[in-house]
Short mmCIF file of C-alpha atoms in Angstrom, two decimals:
data_model
loop_
_atom_site.label_atom_id
_atom_site.label_comp_id
_atom_site.label_asym_id
_atom_site.label_seq_id
_atom_site.Cartn_x
_atom_site.Cartn_y
_atom_site.Cartn_z
CA UNK Q 1 2.91 15.73 -2.01
CA UNK Q 2 4.73 14.25 -4.97
CA UNK Q 3 3.68 11.06 -6.56
CA UNK Q 4 6.98 10.53 -8.34
CA UNK Q 5 8.58 11.22 -4.81
CA UNK Q 6 12.21 11.95 -3.74
CA UNK Q 7 14.23 9.71 -5.60
CA UNK Q 8 14.98 9.61 -9.36
CA UNK Q 9 12.76 8.00 -11.94
CA UNK Q 10 13.72 4.45 -12.93
CA UNK Q 11 13.81 5.63 -16.60
CA UNK Q 12 15.34 8.91 -17.73
CA UNK Q 13 13.23 11.09 -20.02
CA UNK Q 14 14.03 10.84 -23.79
CA UNK Q 15 13.43 13.28 -26.47
CA UNK Q 16 11.43 10.66 -28.73
CA UNK Q 17 7.70 10.19 -28.24
CA UNK Q 18 6.68 8.48 -24.98
CA UNK Q 19 4.89 5.89 -27.22
CA UNK Q 20 4.84 5.42 -30.86
CA UNK Q 21 2.79 2.81 -32.39
CA UNK Q 22 3.12 2.29 -36.22
CA UNK Q 23 0.80 0.02 -38.45
CA UNK Q 24 0.07 -2.22 -35.29
CA UNK Q 25 -1.93 -5.41 -36.15
CA UNK Q 26 -2.84 -7.99 -33.84
CA UNK Q 27 -4.60 -11.36 -34.53
CA UNK Q 28 -5.42 -13.52 -31.63
CA UNK Q 29 -4.81 -17.32 -32.30
CA UNK Q 30 -8.40 -18.04 -32.41
CA UNK Q 31 -8.43 -15.80 -35.58
CA UNK Q 32 -9.94 -12.42 -34.06
CA UNK Q 33 -8.19 -9.32 -35.79
CA UNK Q 34 -8.28 -7.19 -32.65
CA UNK Q 35 -6.08 -4.48 -33.85
CA UNK Q 36 -6.03 -3.59 -37.68
CA UNK Q 37 -3.20 -1.11 -38.62
CA UNK Q 38 -3.07 1.34 -35.64
CA UNK Q 39 -0.83 4.29 -35.90
CA UNK Q 40 -0.52 6.33 -32.71
CA UNK Q 41 2.06 8.86 -31.22
CA UNK Q 42 1.82 10.04 -27.48
CA UNK Q 43 4.20 12.61 -26.60
CA UNK Q 44 5.73 12.81 -23.06
CA UNK Q 45 3.42 14.43 -20.68
CA UNK Q 46 0.16 14.03 -22.69
CA UNK Q 47 -3.13 13.06 -20.81
CA UNK Q 48 -4.75 10.82 -23.32
CA UNK Q 49 -8.22 8.88 -23.03
CA UNK Q 50 -8.95 5.77 -25.36
CA UNK Q 51 -12.61 5.18 -25.73
CA UNK Q 52 -14.49 2.88 -27.83
CA UNK Q 53 -17.10 -0.04 -27.53
CA UNK Q 54 -16.39 -3.32 -25.78
CA UNK Q 55 -14.07 -5.20 -28.44
CA UNK Q 56 -12.82 -2.24 -30.12
CA UNK Q 57 -9.28 -3.02 -29.37
CA UNK Q 58 -8.51 -0.80 -26.49
CA UNK Q 59 -7.22 -3.41 -24.12
CA UNK Q 60 -5.35 -5.19 -26.89
CA UNK Q 61 -3.62 -2.00 -27.76
CA UNK Q 62 -2.59 -0.99 -24.07
CA UNK Q 63 -1.40 -4.53 -23.62
CA UNK Q 64 1.20 -4.05 -26.46
CA UNK Q 65 2.53 -0.88 -24.66
CA UNK Q 66 3.98 -3.09 -21.79
CA UNK Q 67 4.75 -6.20 -23.90
CA UNK Q 68 2.07 -8.18 -22.50
CA UNK Q 69 0.92 -8.94 -26.14
CA UNK Q 70 3.29 -8.77 -29.13
CA UNK Q 71 2.49 -7.44 -32.55
CA UNK Q 72 1.29 -9.70 -35.37
CA UNK Q 73 2.62 -6.89 -37.65
CA UNK Q 74 3.68 -3.36 -36.95
CA UNK Q 75 5.99 -1.91 -34.32
CA UNK Q 76 5.81 -0.46 -30.81
CA UNK Q 77 8.32 2.06 -29.47
CA UNK Q 78 8.35 2.97 -25.85
CA UNK Q 79 10.54 5.90 -24.99
CA UNK Q 80 12.37 5.79 -28.25
CA UNK Q 81 13.02 1.99 -27.95
CA UNK Q 82 11.56 -0.89 -29.76
CA UNK Q 83 9.54 -2.92 -27.45
CA UNK Q 84 10.11 -5.92 -29.25
CA UNK Q 85 13.45 -6.33 -27.87
CA UNK Q 86 12.35 -5.93 -24.22
CA UNK Q 87 10.81 -8.47 -21.78
CA UNK Q 88 7.51 -7.61 -20.03
CA UNK Q 89 9.59 -7.50 -16.63
CA UNK Q 90 11.79 -4.70 -18.35
CA UNK Q 91 8.91 -2.81 -19.82
CA UNK Q 92 7.30 -2.58 -16.54
CA UNK Q 93 9.79 -0.11 -15.41
CA UNK Q 94 8.72 2.16 -18.16
CA UNK Q 95 5.01 1.48 -18.45
CA UNK Q 96 2.66 0.86 -15.20
CA UNK Q 97 -0.50 -0.82 -16.26
CA UNK Q 98 -3.29 -0.86 -13.57
CA UNK Q 99 -5.88 -3.50 -14.62
CA UNK Q 100 -9.75 -2.81 -14.45
CA UNK Q 101 -10.56 -5.36 -11.78
CA UNK Q 102 -8.38 -5.07 -8.66
CA UNK Q 103 -9.14 -8.67 -7.49
CA UNK Q 104 -7.05 -9.82 -10.40
CA UNK Q 105 -4.03 -8.62 -8.89
CA UNK Q 106 -4.42 -8.29 -5.06
CA UNK Q 107 -2.46 -11.06 -3.23
CA UNK Q 108 -0.93 -9.70 -0.16
CA UNK Q 109 -2.15 -9.89 3.25
CA UNK Q 110 -1.34 -6.16 4.05
CA UNK Q 111 -1.83 -3.01 1.78
CA UNK Q 112 1.80 -2.12 2.31
CA UNK Q 113 3.01 -5.42 0.83
CA UNK Q 114 0.63 -5.14 -1.93
CA UNK Q 115 1.81 -1.71 -2.98
CA UNK Q 116 5.49 -2.73 -2.43
CA UNK Q 117 5.23 -5.48 -4.72
CA UNK Q 118 5.78 -3.71 -7.96
CA UNK Q 119 8.52 -1.23 -6.73
CA UNK Q 120 10.42 -4.29 -5.07
CA UNK Q 121 10.58 -5.82 -8.32
CA UNK Q 122 11.85 -2.66 -9.78
CA UNK Q 123 14.55 -2.98 -7.33
CA UNK Q 124 13.56 -0.44 -4.86
CA UNK Q 125 14.73 -1.38 -1.26
CA UNK Q 126 14.87 0.21 2.28
CA UNK Q 127 13.93 3.84 2.61
CA UNK Q 128 13.38 4.36 -1.12
CA UNK Q 129 10.73 1.52 -1.20
CA UNK Q 130 9.06 2.78 1.93
CA UNK Q 131 8.83 6.38 0.55
CA UNK Q 132 7.37 4.95 -2.96
CA UNK Q 133 4.74 3.02 -0.85
CA UNK Q 134 3.85 5.95 1.46
CA UNK Q 135 3.56 8.46 -1.28
CA UNK Q 136 1.42 6.22 -3.55
CA UNK Q 137 -0.73 5.59 -0.83
CA UNK Q 138 -1.25 9.13 0.30
CA UNK Q 139 -1.93 9.93 -3.64
CA UNK Q 140 -4.98 7.41 -3.56
CA UNK Q 141 -6.28 8.50 -0.07
CA UNK Q 142 -5.31 5.35 1.54
CA UNK Q 143 -2.35 6.57 3.77
CA UNK Q 144 -4.22 5.37 6.92
CA UNK Q 145 -4.71 1.82 5.68
CA UNK Q 146 -0.93 1.01 5.43
CA UNK Q 147 -1.30 -2.25 7.79
CA UNK Q 148 -4.79 -3.08 6.69
CA UNK Q 149 -5.93 -6.31 4.84
CA UNK Q 150 -6.57 -5.29 1.26
CA UNK Q 151 -9.76 -7.60 1.38
CA UNK Q 152 -11.13 -5.44 4.36
CA UNK Q 153 -11.28 -2.49 2.10
CA UNK Q 154 -14.36 -2.01 -0.11
CA UNK Q 155 -14.35 -2.72 -3.93
CA UNK Q 156 -13.57 1.25 -4.80
CA UNK Q 157 -10.78 1.38 -2.30
CA UNK Q 158 -9.30 -1.96 -3.40
CA UNK Q 159 -9.47 -0.23 -6.87
CA UNK Q 160 -7.66 2.79 -5.53
CA UNK Q 161 -5.19 0.34 -3.84
CA UNK Q 162 -4.51 -1.26 -7.34
CA UNK Q 163 -3.76 2.14 -8.74
CA UNK Q 164 -1.35 3.04 -5.83
CA UNK Q 165 0.39 -0.27 -6.48
CA UNK Q 166 1.15 0.88 -9.94
CA UNK Q 167 1.92 4.50 -9.00
CA UNK Q 168 4.58 3.31 -6.37
CA UNK Q 169 6.70 1.92 -9.41
CA UNK Q 170 7.23 5.56 -10.58
CA UNK Q 171 7.14 4.63 -14.15
CA UNK Q 172 7.31 7.53 -16.58
CA UNK Q 173 4.15 6.23 -18.42
CA UNK Q 174 0.84 5.06 -16.44
CA UNK Q 175 -1.90 3.34 -17.95
CA UNK Q 176 -5.23 3.08 -15.99
CA UNK Q 177 -7.87 0.69 -17.23
CA UNK Q 178 -11.34 2.09 -16.32
CA UNK Q 179 -10.06 3.89 -13.29
CA UNK Q 180 -13.58 5.13 -12.38
CA UNK Q 181 -15.44 1.99 -12.19
CA UNK Q 182 -17.06 1.49 -8.89
CA UNK Q 183 -16.21 4.86 -7.60
CA UNK Q 184 -18.48 7.70 -6.37
CA UNK Q 185 -18.27 11.19 -7.15
CA UNK Q 186 -15.38 11.70 -4.74
CA UNK Q 187 -13.59 8.76 -5.91
CA UNK Q 188 -13.76 10.00 -9.54
CA UNK Q 189 -12.52 13.26 -8.27
CA UNK Q 190 -9.76 11.45 -6.63
CA UNK Q 191 -8.92 9.62 -9.72
CA UNK Q 192 -8.78 12.97 -11.90
CA UNK Q 193 -6.53 14.59 -9.29
CA UNK Q 194 -4.18 11.54 -9.34
CA UNK Q 195 -3.89 11.83 -13.09
CA UNK Q 196 -3.44 15.56 -13.14
CA UNK Q 197 -0.66 15.12 -10.68
CA UNK Q 198 1.12 12.83 -12.62
CA UNK Q 199 0.86 14.98 -15.82
CA UNK Q 200 2.25 17.92 -13.61
CA UNK Q 201 5.24 15.84 -12.97
CA UNK Q 202 5.91 15.31 -16.50
CA UNK Q 203 4.60 11.76 -16.67
CA UNK Q 204 2.52 10.34 -19.69
CA UNK Q 205 -0.95 9.12 -18.54
CA UNK Q 206 -3.40 6.97 -20.70
CA UNK Q 207 -6.74 5.81 -19.56
CA UNK Q 208 -9.36 3.55 -20.91
CA UNK Q 209 -12.81 4.75 -20.16
CA UNK Q 210 -16.44 4.51 -20.77
CA UNK Q 211 -17.33 7.37 -18.73
CA UNK Q 212 -17.74 10.06 -21.18
CA UNK Q 213 -18.36 12.69 -18.72
CA UNK Q 214 -15.14 11.93 -16.93
CA UNK Q 215 -13.24 11.89 -20.38
CA UNK Q 216 -14.71 15.31 -21.42
CA UNK Q 217 -13.83 16.83 -18.14
CA UNK Q 218 -10.38 15.30 -17.46
CA UNK Q 219 -8.37 14.60 -20.58
CA UNK Q 220 -6.72 16.83 -23.08
CA UNK Q 221 -6.84 14.28 -25.94
CA UNK Q 222 -9.28 11.61 -26.75
CA UNK Q 223 -8.76 8.67 -29.10
CA UNK Q 224 -11.89 6.65 -30.26
CA UNK Q 225 -11.42 3.22 -31.40
CA UNK Q 226 -13.73 0.95 -33.40
CA UNK Q 227 -13.15 -2.58 -34.88
CA UNK Q 228 -9.48 -2.13 -33.96
CA UNK Q 229 -8.71 1.11 -35.64
CA UNK Q 230 -8.51 4.67 -34.61
CA UNK Q 231 -11.53 6.58 -35.99
CA UNK Q 232 -11.10 9.97 -34.05
CA UNK Q 233 -8.07 11.49 -32.34
CA UNK Q 234 -8.58 15.17 -30.87
CA UNK Q 235 -9.39 17.17 -28.18
CA UNK Q 236 -12.58 16.46 -26.16
CA UNK Q 237 -14.30 19.63 -27.79
CA UNK Q 238 -13.54 18.26 -31.17
CA UNK Q 239 -14.33 14.82 -30.36
CA UNK Q 240 -17.59 15.65 -28.63
CA UNK Q 241 -18.54 18.32 -31.26
CA UNK Q 242 -21.85 17.66 -33.26
CA UNK Q 243 -20.01 16.49 -36.47
CA UNK Q 244 -18.38 13.89 -34.84
CA UNK Q 245 -21.58 12.35 -33.30
CA UNK Q 246 -22.39 9.67 -36.20
CA UNK Q 247 -18.99 8.32 -35.68
CA UNK Q 248 -19.47 8.05 -31.93
CA UNK Q 249 -23.00 6.52 -32.10
CA UNK Q 250 -21.08 3.96 -34.83
CA UNK Q 251 -19.09 2.85 -31.83
CA UNK Q 252 -21.94 2.82 -29.30
CA UNK Q 253 -20.61 5.96 -27.59
CA UNK Q 254 -22.94 8.82 -26.46
CA UNK Q 255 -21.37 12.47 -26.28
CA UNK Q 256 -21.73 13.67 -22.58
CA UNK Q 257 -24.87 15.36 -21.63
CA UNK Q 258 -23.21 18.68 -21.46
CA UNK Q 259 -22.44 18.41 -25.30
CA UNK Q 260 -25.77 17.28 -26.04
CA UNK Q 261 -27.59 20.15 -24.32
CA UNK Q 262 -25.23 22.67 -25.69
CA UNK Q 263 -25.77 21.44 -29.14
CA UNK Q 264 -29.56 21.36 -28.54
CA UNK Q 265 -29.53 25.03 -27.29
CA UNK Q 266 -27.30 26.06 -30.30
CA UNK Q 267 -24.39 26.99 -27.91
CA UNK Q 268 -21.61 25.38 -30.08
CA UNK Q 269 -19.21 22.90 -28.51
CA UNK Q 270 -19.84 22.41 -24.75
CA UNK Q 271 -18.26 19.07 -23.85
CA UNK Q 272 -18.12 19.89 -20.20
CA UNK Q 273 -20.43 21.35 -17.69
CA UNK Q 274 -18.12 24.24 -17.05
CA UNK Q 275 -18.21 25.00 -20.94
CA UNK Q 276 -21.91 24.65 -20.75
CA UNK Q 277 -22.50 27.11 -18.10
CA UNK Q 278 -19.87 29.52 -19.43
CA UNK Q 279 -21.71 29.48 -23.01
CA UNK Q 280 -25.06 30.00 -21.34
CA UNK Q 281 -23.71 32.86 -19.20
CA UNK Q 282 -22.28 34.27 -22.33
CA UNK Q 283 -25.60 34.22 -24.05
CA UNK Q 284 -27.12 35.82 -21.05
CA UNK Q 285 -24.82 38.74 -21.18
CA UNK Q 286 -25.16 39.00 -25.09
CA UNK B 1 -16.83 -48.72 -23.03
CA UNK B 2 -14.20 -49.16 -25.10
CA UNK B 3 -11.64 -48.18 -22.51
CA UNK B 4 -13.34 -50.95 -20.11
CA UNK B 5 -13.03 -53.35 -23.17
CA UNK B 6 -9.36 -52.67 -23.55
CA UNK B 7 -9.01 -53.38 -20.13
CA UNK B 8 -10.84 -56.74 -20.24
CA UNK B 9 -9.32 -58.23 -23.32
CA UNK B 10 -5.78 -59.45 -23.37
CA UNK B 11 -3.54 -60.13 -26.21
CA UNK B 12 -2.83 -58.02 -29.12
CA UNK B 13 -6.05 -58.35 -31.60
CA UNK B 14 -8.53 -56.97 -29.11
CA UNK B 15 -6.72 -53.82 -27.81
CA UNK B 16 -5.07 -53.16 -31.32
CA UNK B 17 -8.87 -53.39 -32.65
CA UNK B 18 -9.85 -50.60 -30.10
CA UNK B 19 -7.15 -48.57 -31.02
CA UNK B 20 -8.16 -48.80 -34.73
CA UNK B 21 -11.58 -47.87 -34.01
CA UNK B 22 -10.71 -44.89 -31.61
CA UNK B 23 -8.26 -43.75 -34.39
CA UNK B 24 -11.06 -43.99 -37.06
CA UNK B 25 -13.41 -42.28 -34.87
CA UNK B 26 -10.98 -39.41 -34.19
CA UNK B 27 -10.28 -39.07 -37.86
CA UNK B 28 -13.89 -38.63 -38.55
CA UNK B 29 -14.42 -36.08 -35.54
CA UNK B 30 -11.05 -34.38 -36.90
CA UNK B 31 -9.32 -34.64 -33.57
CA UNK B 32 -6.82 -37.58 -34.73
CA UNK B 33 -3.68 -35.36 -34.27
CA UNK B 34 -4.62 -34.10 -31.00
CA UNK B 35 -5.87 -37.46 -29.76
CA UNK B 36 -2.46 -39.04 -30.40
CA UNK B 37 -0.59 -36.39 -28.83
CA UNK B 38 -2.53 -36.30 -25.62
CA UNK B 39 -2.76 -40.26 -25.58
CA UNK B 40 0.77 -40.51 -25.84
CA UNK B 41 1.38 -37.86 -23.03
CA UNK B 42 -1.11 -39.65 -20.86
CA UNK B 43 0.47 -43.17 -21.62
CA UNK B 44 4.26 -42.54 -21.78
CA UNK B 45 5.08 -42.09 -18.12
CA UNK B 46 3.19 -45.41 -17.16
CA UNK B 47 4.45 -47.00 -20.15
CA UNK B 48 8.15 -46.42 -19.48
CA UNK B 49 7.83 -47.70 -16.04
CA UNK B 50 5.83 -50.89 -17.21
CA UNK B 51 8.42 -51.50 -19.72
CA UNK B 52 11.28 -51.07 -17.33
CA UNK B 53 9.71 -53.20 -14.56
CA UNK B 54 8.20 -56.01 -16.76
CA UNK B 55 11.24 -56.45 -19.25
CA UNK B 56 13.84 -56.91 -16.36
CA UNK B 57 11.75 -58.43 -13.48
CA UNK B 58 9.30 -60.79 -15.11
CA UNK B 59 10.45 -64.45 -15.05
CA UNK B 60 10.85 -66.20 -18.36
CA UNK B 61 12.79 -68.84 -19.84
CA UNK B 62 14.11 -66.88 -22.86
CA UNK B 63 16.76 -64.57 -21.79
CA UNK B 64 17.52 -61.75 -24.42
CA UNK B 65 20.20 -59.93 -22.70
CA UNK B 66 21.54 -59.02 -19.23
CA UNK B 67 22.30 -55.88 -17.62
CA UNK B 68 23.89 -56.41 -14.22
CA UNK B 69 21.73 -58.65 -12.11
CA UNK B 70 18.71 -58.08 -14.41
CA UNK B 71 17.66 -60.50 -17.16
CA UNK B 72 15.60 -59.07 -19.97
CA UNK B 73 13.22 -62.02 -21.05
CA UNK B 74 11.22 -62.46 -24.01
CA UNK B 75 8.11 -62.92 -21.82
CA UNK B 76 8.76 -59.71 -20.06
CA UNK B 77 9.15 -58.07 -23.39
CA UNK B 78 5.64 -59.31 -24.65
CA UNK B 79 3.94 -58.58 -21.49
CA UNK B 80 5.10 -55.00 -21.62
CA UNK B 81 4.08 -54.53 -25.35
CA UNK B 82 0.69 -55.90 -24.69
CA UNK B 83 0.22 -53.82 -21.75
CA UNK B 84 1.37 -50.62 -23.42
CA UNK B 85 -1.23 -51.60 -26.15
CA UNK B 86 -3.94 -51.62 -23.73
CA UNK B 87 -2.82 -48.32 -22.10
CA UNK B 88 -2.91 -46.64 -25.41
CA UNK B 89 -6.25 -48.16 -26.15
CA UNK B 90 -7.58 -46.96 -22.79
CA UNK B 91 -6.13 -43.57 -22.76
CA UNK B 92 -7.15 -43.15 -26.33
CA UNK B 93 -10.46 -44.06 -25.58
CA UNK B 94 -10.92 -41.87 -22.62
CA UNK B 95 -9.24 -38.85 -24.63
CA UNK B 96 -11.77 -39.54 -27.57
CA UNK B 97 -14.51 -39.12 -25.10
CA UNK B 98 -13.10 -36.02 -23.76
CA UNK B 99 -12.51 -34.30 -27.16
CA UNK B 100 -15.94 -35.03 -28.66
CA UNK B 101 -18.34 -34.81 -25.74
CA UNK B 102 -19.53 -31.29 -24.63
CA UNK B 103 -19.43 -31.52 -20.85
CA UNK B 104 -22.71 -29.43 -20.37
CA UNK B 105 -24.37 -31.70 -23.05
CA UNK B 106 -23.25 -34.73 -21.15
CA UNK B 107 -24.26 -33.50 -17.67
CA UNK B 108 -27.62 -32.13 -18.99
CA UNK B 109 -28.36 -35.91 -20.66
CA UNK B 110 -27.49 -37.32 -17.12
CA UNK B 111 -29.95 -35.06 -15.56
CA UNK B 112 -32.45 -35.91 -18.06
CA UNK B 113 -31.99 -39.67 -17.16
CA UNK B 114 -32.60 -38.78 -13.49
CA UNK B 115 -29.40 -37.42 -12.18
CA UNK B 116 -30.23 -34.95 -9.18
CA UNK B 117 -29.98 -31.26 -10.28
CA UNK B 118 -27.91 -30.30 -7.62
CA UNK B 119 -25.30 -32.88 -8.50
CA UNK B 120 -25.70 -32.14 -12.05
CA UNK B 121 -24.88 -28.37 -11.48
CA UNK B 122 -22.00 -29.34 -9.19
CA UNK B 123 -20.51 -31.56 -12.07
CA UNK B 124 -21.35 -28.97 -14.66
CA UNK B 125 -19.77 -26.16 -12.73
CA UNK B 126 -16.63 -28.08 -12.02
CA UNK B 127 -16.14 -28.85 -15.60
CA UNK B 128 -16.67 -25.26 -16.58
CA UNK B 129 -14.70 -23.76 -13.75
CA UNK B 130 -11.41 -25.20 -15.40
CA UNK B 131 -11.38 -23.02 -18.50
CA UNK B 132 -12.88 -20.10 -16.50
CA UNK B 133 -10.03 -20.48 -13.88
CA UNK B 134 -7.45 -20.77 -16.78
CA UNK B 135 -8.67 -17.42 -18.33
CA UNK B 136 -8.74 -15.76 -14.75
CA UNK B 137 -5.16 -17.00 -14.13
CA UNK B 138 -4.09 -15.63 -17.69
CA UNK B 139 -5.59 -12.17 -16.45
CA UNK B 140 -3.88 -12.62 -13.04
CA UNK B 141 -0.62 -13.20 -14.65
CA UNK B 142 -0.67 -10.22 -16.98
CA UNK B 143 -1.51 -8.15 -14.00
CA UNK B 144 1.37 -9.24 -11.91
CA UNK B 145 3.86 -9.09 -15.07
CA UNK B 146 2.67 -5.50 -15.55
CA UNK B 147 4.10 -4.94 -12.01
CA UNK B 148 7.32 -6.38 -12.83
CA UNK B 149 6.99 -9.89 -11.86
CA UNK B 150 9.36 -11.90 -13.84
CA UNK B 151 7.72 -15.11 -15.26
CA UNK B 152 10.26 -15.40 -18.10
CA UNK B 153 13.19 -15.88 -15.86
CA UNK B 154 14.94 -18.62 -14.08
CA UNK B 155 13.44 -21.10 -11.65
CA UNK B 156 14.09 -18.80 -8.71
CA UNK B 157 12.28 -15.88 -10.36
CA UNK B 158 9.42 -18.23 -11.35
CA UNK B 159 9.14 -19.66 -7.81
CA UNK B 160 9.12 -16.19 -6.42
CA UNK B 161 6.10 -15.44 -8.55
CA UNK B 162 4.08 -18.62 -7.26
CA UNK B 163 2.09 -16.73 -4.45
CA UNK B 164 1.34 -13.39 -6.35
CA UNK B 165 -0.22 -15.67 -8.96
CA UNK B 166 -1.97 -18.28 -6.99
CA UNK B 167 -3.44 -16.28 -4.21
CA UNK B 168 -5.61 -14.14 -6.44
CA UNK B 169 -6.94 -17.14 -8.28
CA UNK B 170 -7.90 -18.94 -5.18
CA UNK B 171 -9.55 -15.89 -3.75
CA UNK B 172 -11.23 -14.67 -6.67
CA UNK B 173 -12.52 -18.18 -7.23
CA UNK B 174 -13.86 -18.44 -3.63
CA UNK B 175 -15.48 -15.32 -4.10
CA UNK B 176 -17.17 -16.26 -7.22
CA UNK B 177 -18.32 -19.58 -5.89
CA UNK B 178 -19.97 -17.63 -2.73
CA UNK B 179 -21.62 -15.10 -5.14
CA UNK B 180 -22.69 -17.83 -7.44
CA UNK B 181 -24.22 -19.93 -4.71
CA UNK B 182 -25.84 -16.70 -3.37
CA UNK B 183 -27.22 -15.98 -6.86
CA UNK B 184 -28.57 -19.75 -7.22
CA UNK B 185 -30.40 -19.59 -4.00
CA UNK B 186 -32.25 -16.25 -4.28
CA UNK B 187 -33.42 -17.89 -7.72
CA UNK B 188 -34.94 -20.87 -5.74
CA UNK B 189 -32.38 -23.29 -6.76
CA UNK B 190 -32.63 -25.25 -3.30
CA UNK B 191 -36.41 -25.50 -3.90
CA UNK B 192 -37.49 -29.12 -4.06
CA UNK B 193 -39.34 -30.81 -6.80
CA UNK B 194 -38.85 -31.84 -10.55
CA UNK B 195 -37.41 -29.50 -13.21
CA UNK B 196 -38.13 -29.43 -16.71
CA UNK B 197 -35.00 -29.18 -18.69
CA UNK B 198 -35.22 -26.08 -21.18
CA UNK B 199 -32.62 -27.89 -23.59
CA UNK B 200 -31.63 -31.61 -24.20
CA UNK B 201 -29.00 -32.66 -26.21
CA UNK B 202 -29.94 -34.52 -29.30
CA UNK B 203 -29.98 -38.35 -29.27
CA UNK B 204 -30.19 -39.81 -32.86
CA UNK B 205 -31.34 -43.29 -33.51
CA UNK B 206 -27.84 -44.42 -34.71
CA UNK B 207 -26.18 -43.02 -31.68
CA UNK B 208 -28.47 -45.33 -29.56
CA UNK B 209 -27.78 -48.31 -31.60
CA UNK B 210 -24.12 -47.62 -31.36
CA UNK B 211 -24.36 -47.34 -27.78
CA UNK B 212 -26.24 -50.61 -27.24
CA UNK B 213 -23.88 -52.54 -29.53
CA UNK B 214 -20.97 -51.25 -27.42
CA UNK B 215 -22.68 -52.22 -24.32
CA UNK B 216 -23.58 -55.72 -25.60
CA UNK B 217 -19.97 -56.11 -27.17
CA UNK B 218 -18.66 -55.28 -23.78
CA UNK B 219 -21.06 -57.71 -21.88
CA UNK B 220 -19.93 -60.28 -24.48
CA UNK B 221 -16.26 -59.66 -24.06
CA UNK B 222 -16.66 -59.90 -20.30
CA UNK B 223 -18.57 -63.21 -20.44
CA UNK B 224 -16.13 -64.55 -22.98
CA UNK B 225 -13.27 -63.77 -20.67
CA UNK B 226 -15.06 -65.36 -17.53
CA UNK B 227 -15.43 -68.45 -20.06
CA UNK B 228 -11.96 -68.45 -21.13
CA UNK B 229 -12.85 -67.56 -24.74
CA UNK B 230 -11.21 -64.38 -24.93
CA UNK B 231 -7.47 -64.36 -24.39
CA UNK B 232 -5.84 -62.77 -21.22
CA UNK B 233 -2.47 -61.12 -21.11
CA UNK B 234 0.24 -63.79 -19.99
#
């Protein structure tokens, strides 16, 4: 089942990086310097996690990617185009952003209407709209809830509904804010499968997360933020390797258990449980 | 008390004196600019209608000019001017109170003076709910704009966005009220008996003296008005 679905994406792929942020500074009206010179380029099809302590600037950064916030200084380019000249409604066709709390967006009396809201705003109608809605709901495992009232669903399923409502917009870039919050193991697996599916279709996926195990096991690139700056940018193996731990601790993050156990046993970099088991097996064979 | 005073005293001198006191207090509190803006915003709609109605419909002997069947009289202008000054004094005094008084401290102080804790909580929660609701509405607007809701377009586009914006605000507020009331009940909020306050706002001698002075002044003005010593609006 394709999340992008049968019809063409709203925005054609371009050669430029999906996202290019240069010298981004954001100062809130009350004077908080939330971003302090962020430089970041994310290529099309990348799967990137943004991590960091509360208040490190993660949400402020992603809100610049769809124009909800405008830079105090610096530039944001989306698919090769300067975001400064585009309204949020136009950027929404390029960047889908699912917020952390589903209850801050759900308004419709039916799941179908809730999911249709975004793509309808993008101009989808008729069969294309219906297909987008059904595909998105199938992707998050809510295909059977098409006519349910969203508030009859539990929190974790409302969270998946909120993700579906963004998937249905078929944007080339998808941002998920804390997608695993409130999810059990099966839900986390579902979220991981959704993101893998999006990347397999060539879409760029970014997620904010505090779940380091999920980050280590899901993403190919991890960006660590602290006090409005990027402090580490690399693969999970590099980010969760022992030399990076002081920087992680400084931003109140703890490497995944597998990484800590691997380091304690002298097995090298084992950011995931699979890597840890493999390292243990290799030692046993050796 | 100043706003009540402005209502009681007629003429120019009293209300203008209250305006001067309010402005001086606002300068000391460093809210003068905001106070003037808010007071004007509160006053203008009523002031415009008062001026239009008073100038052209109030009976008088001195006709200044005529528009169609309406005579603008000097008496009407005087009445309108005095009323506008009083309105500005009232809105200024109320605005000053709002800008310089922490609502929570105000409610705690009322509770300290015998207000029911339940009523005090309802009052404090109501006051605090407004900024919380504004903040929540901001997040909801951001979430809906991220799904392509056009809040920067024309009137039709904005009207279309009303339901997606208002429904989550109302539903999440109701949910929060329910959760908050349950959280209060499980912490024995409904248990009868007197509570000790963990914190009470400071009340300096100078503040008490000023409060009593204002109260005595208000009573004096009211008595003077009844006795015919304080001018009334013509």
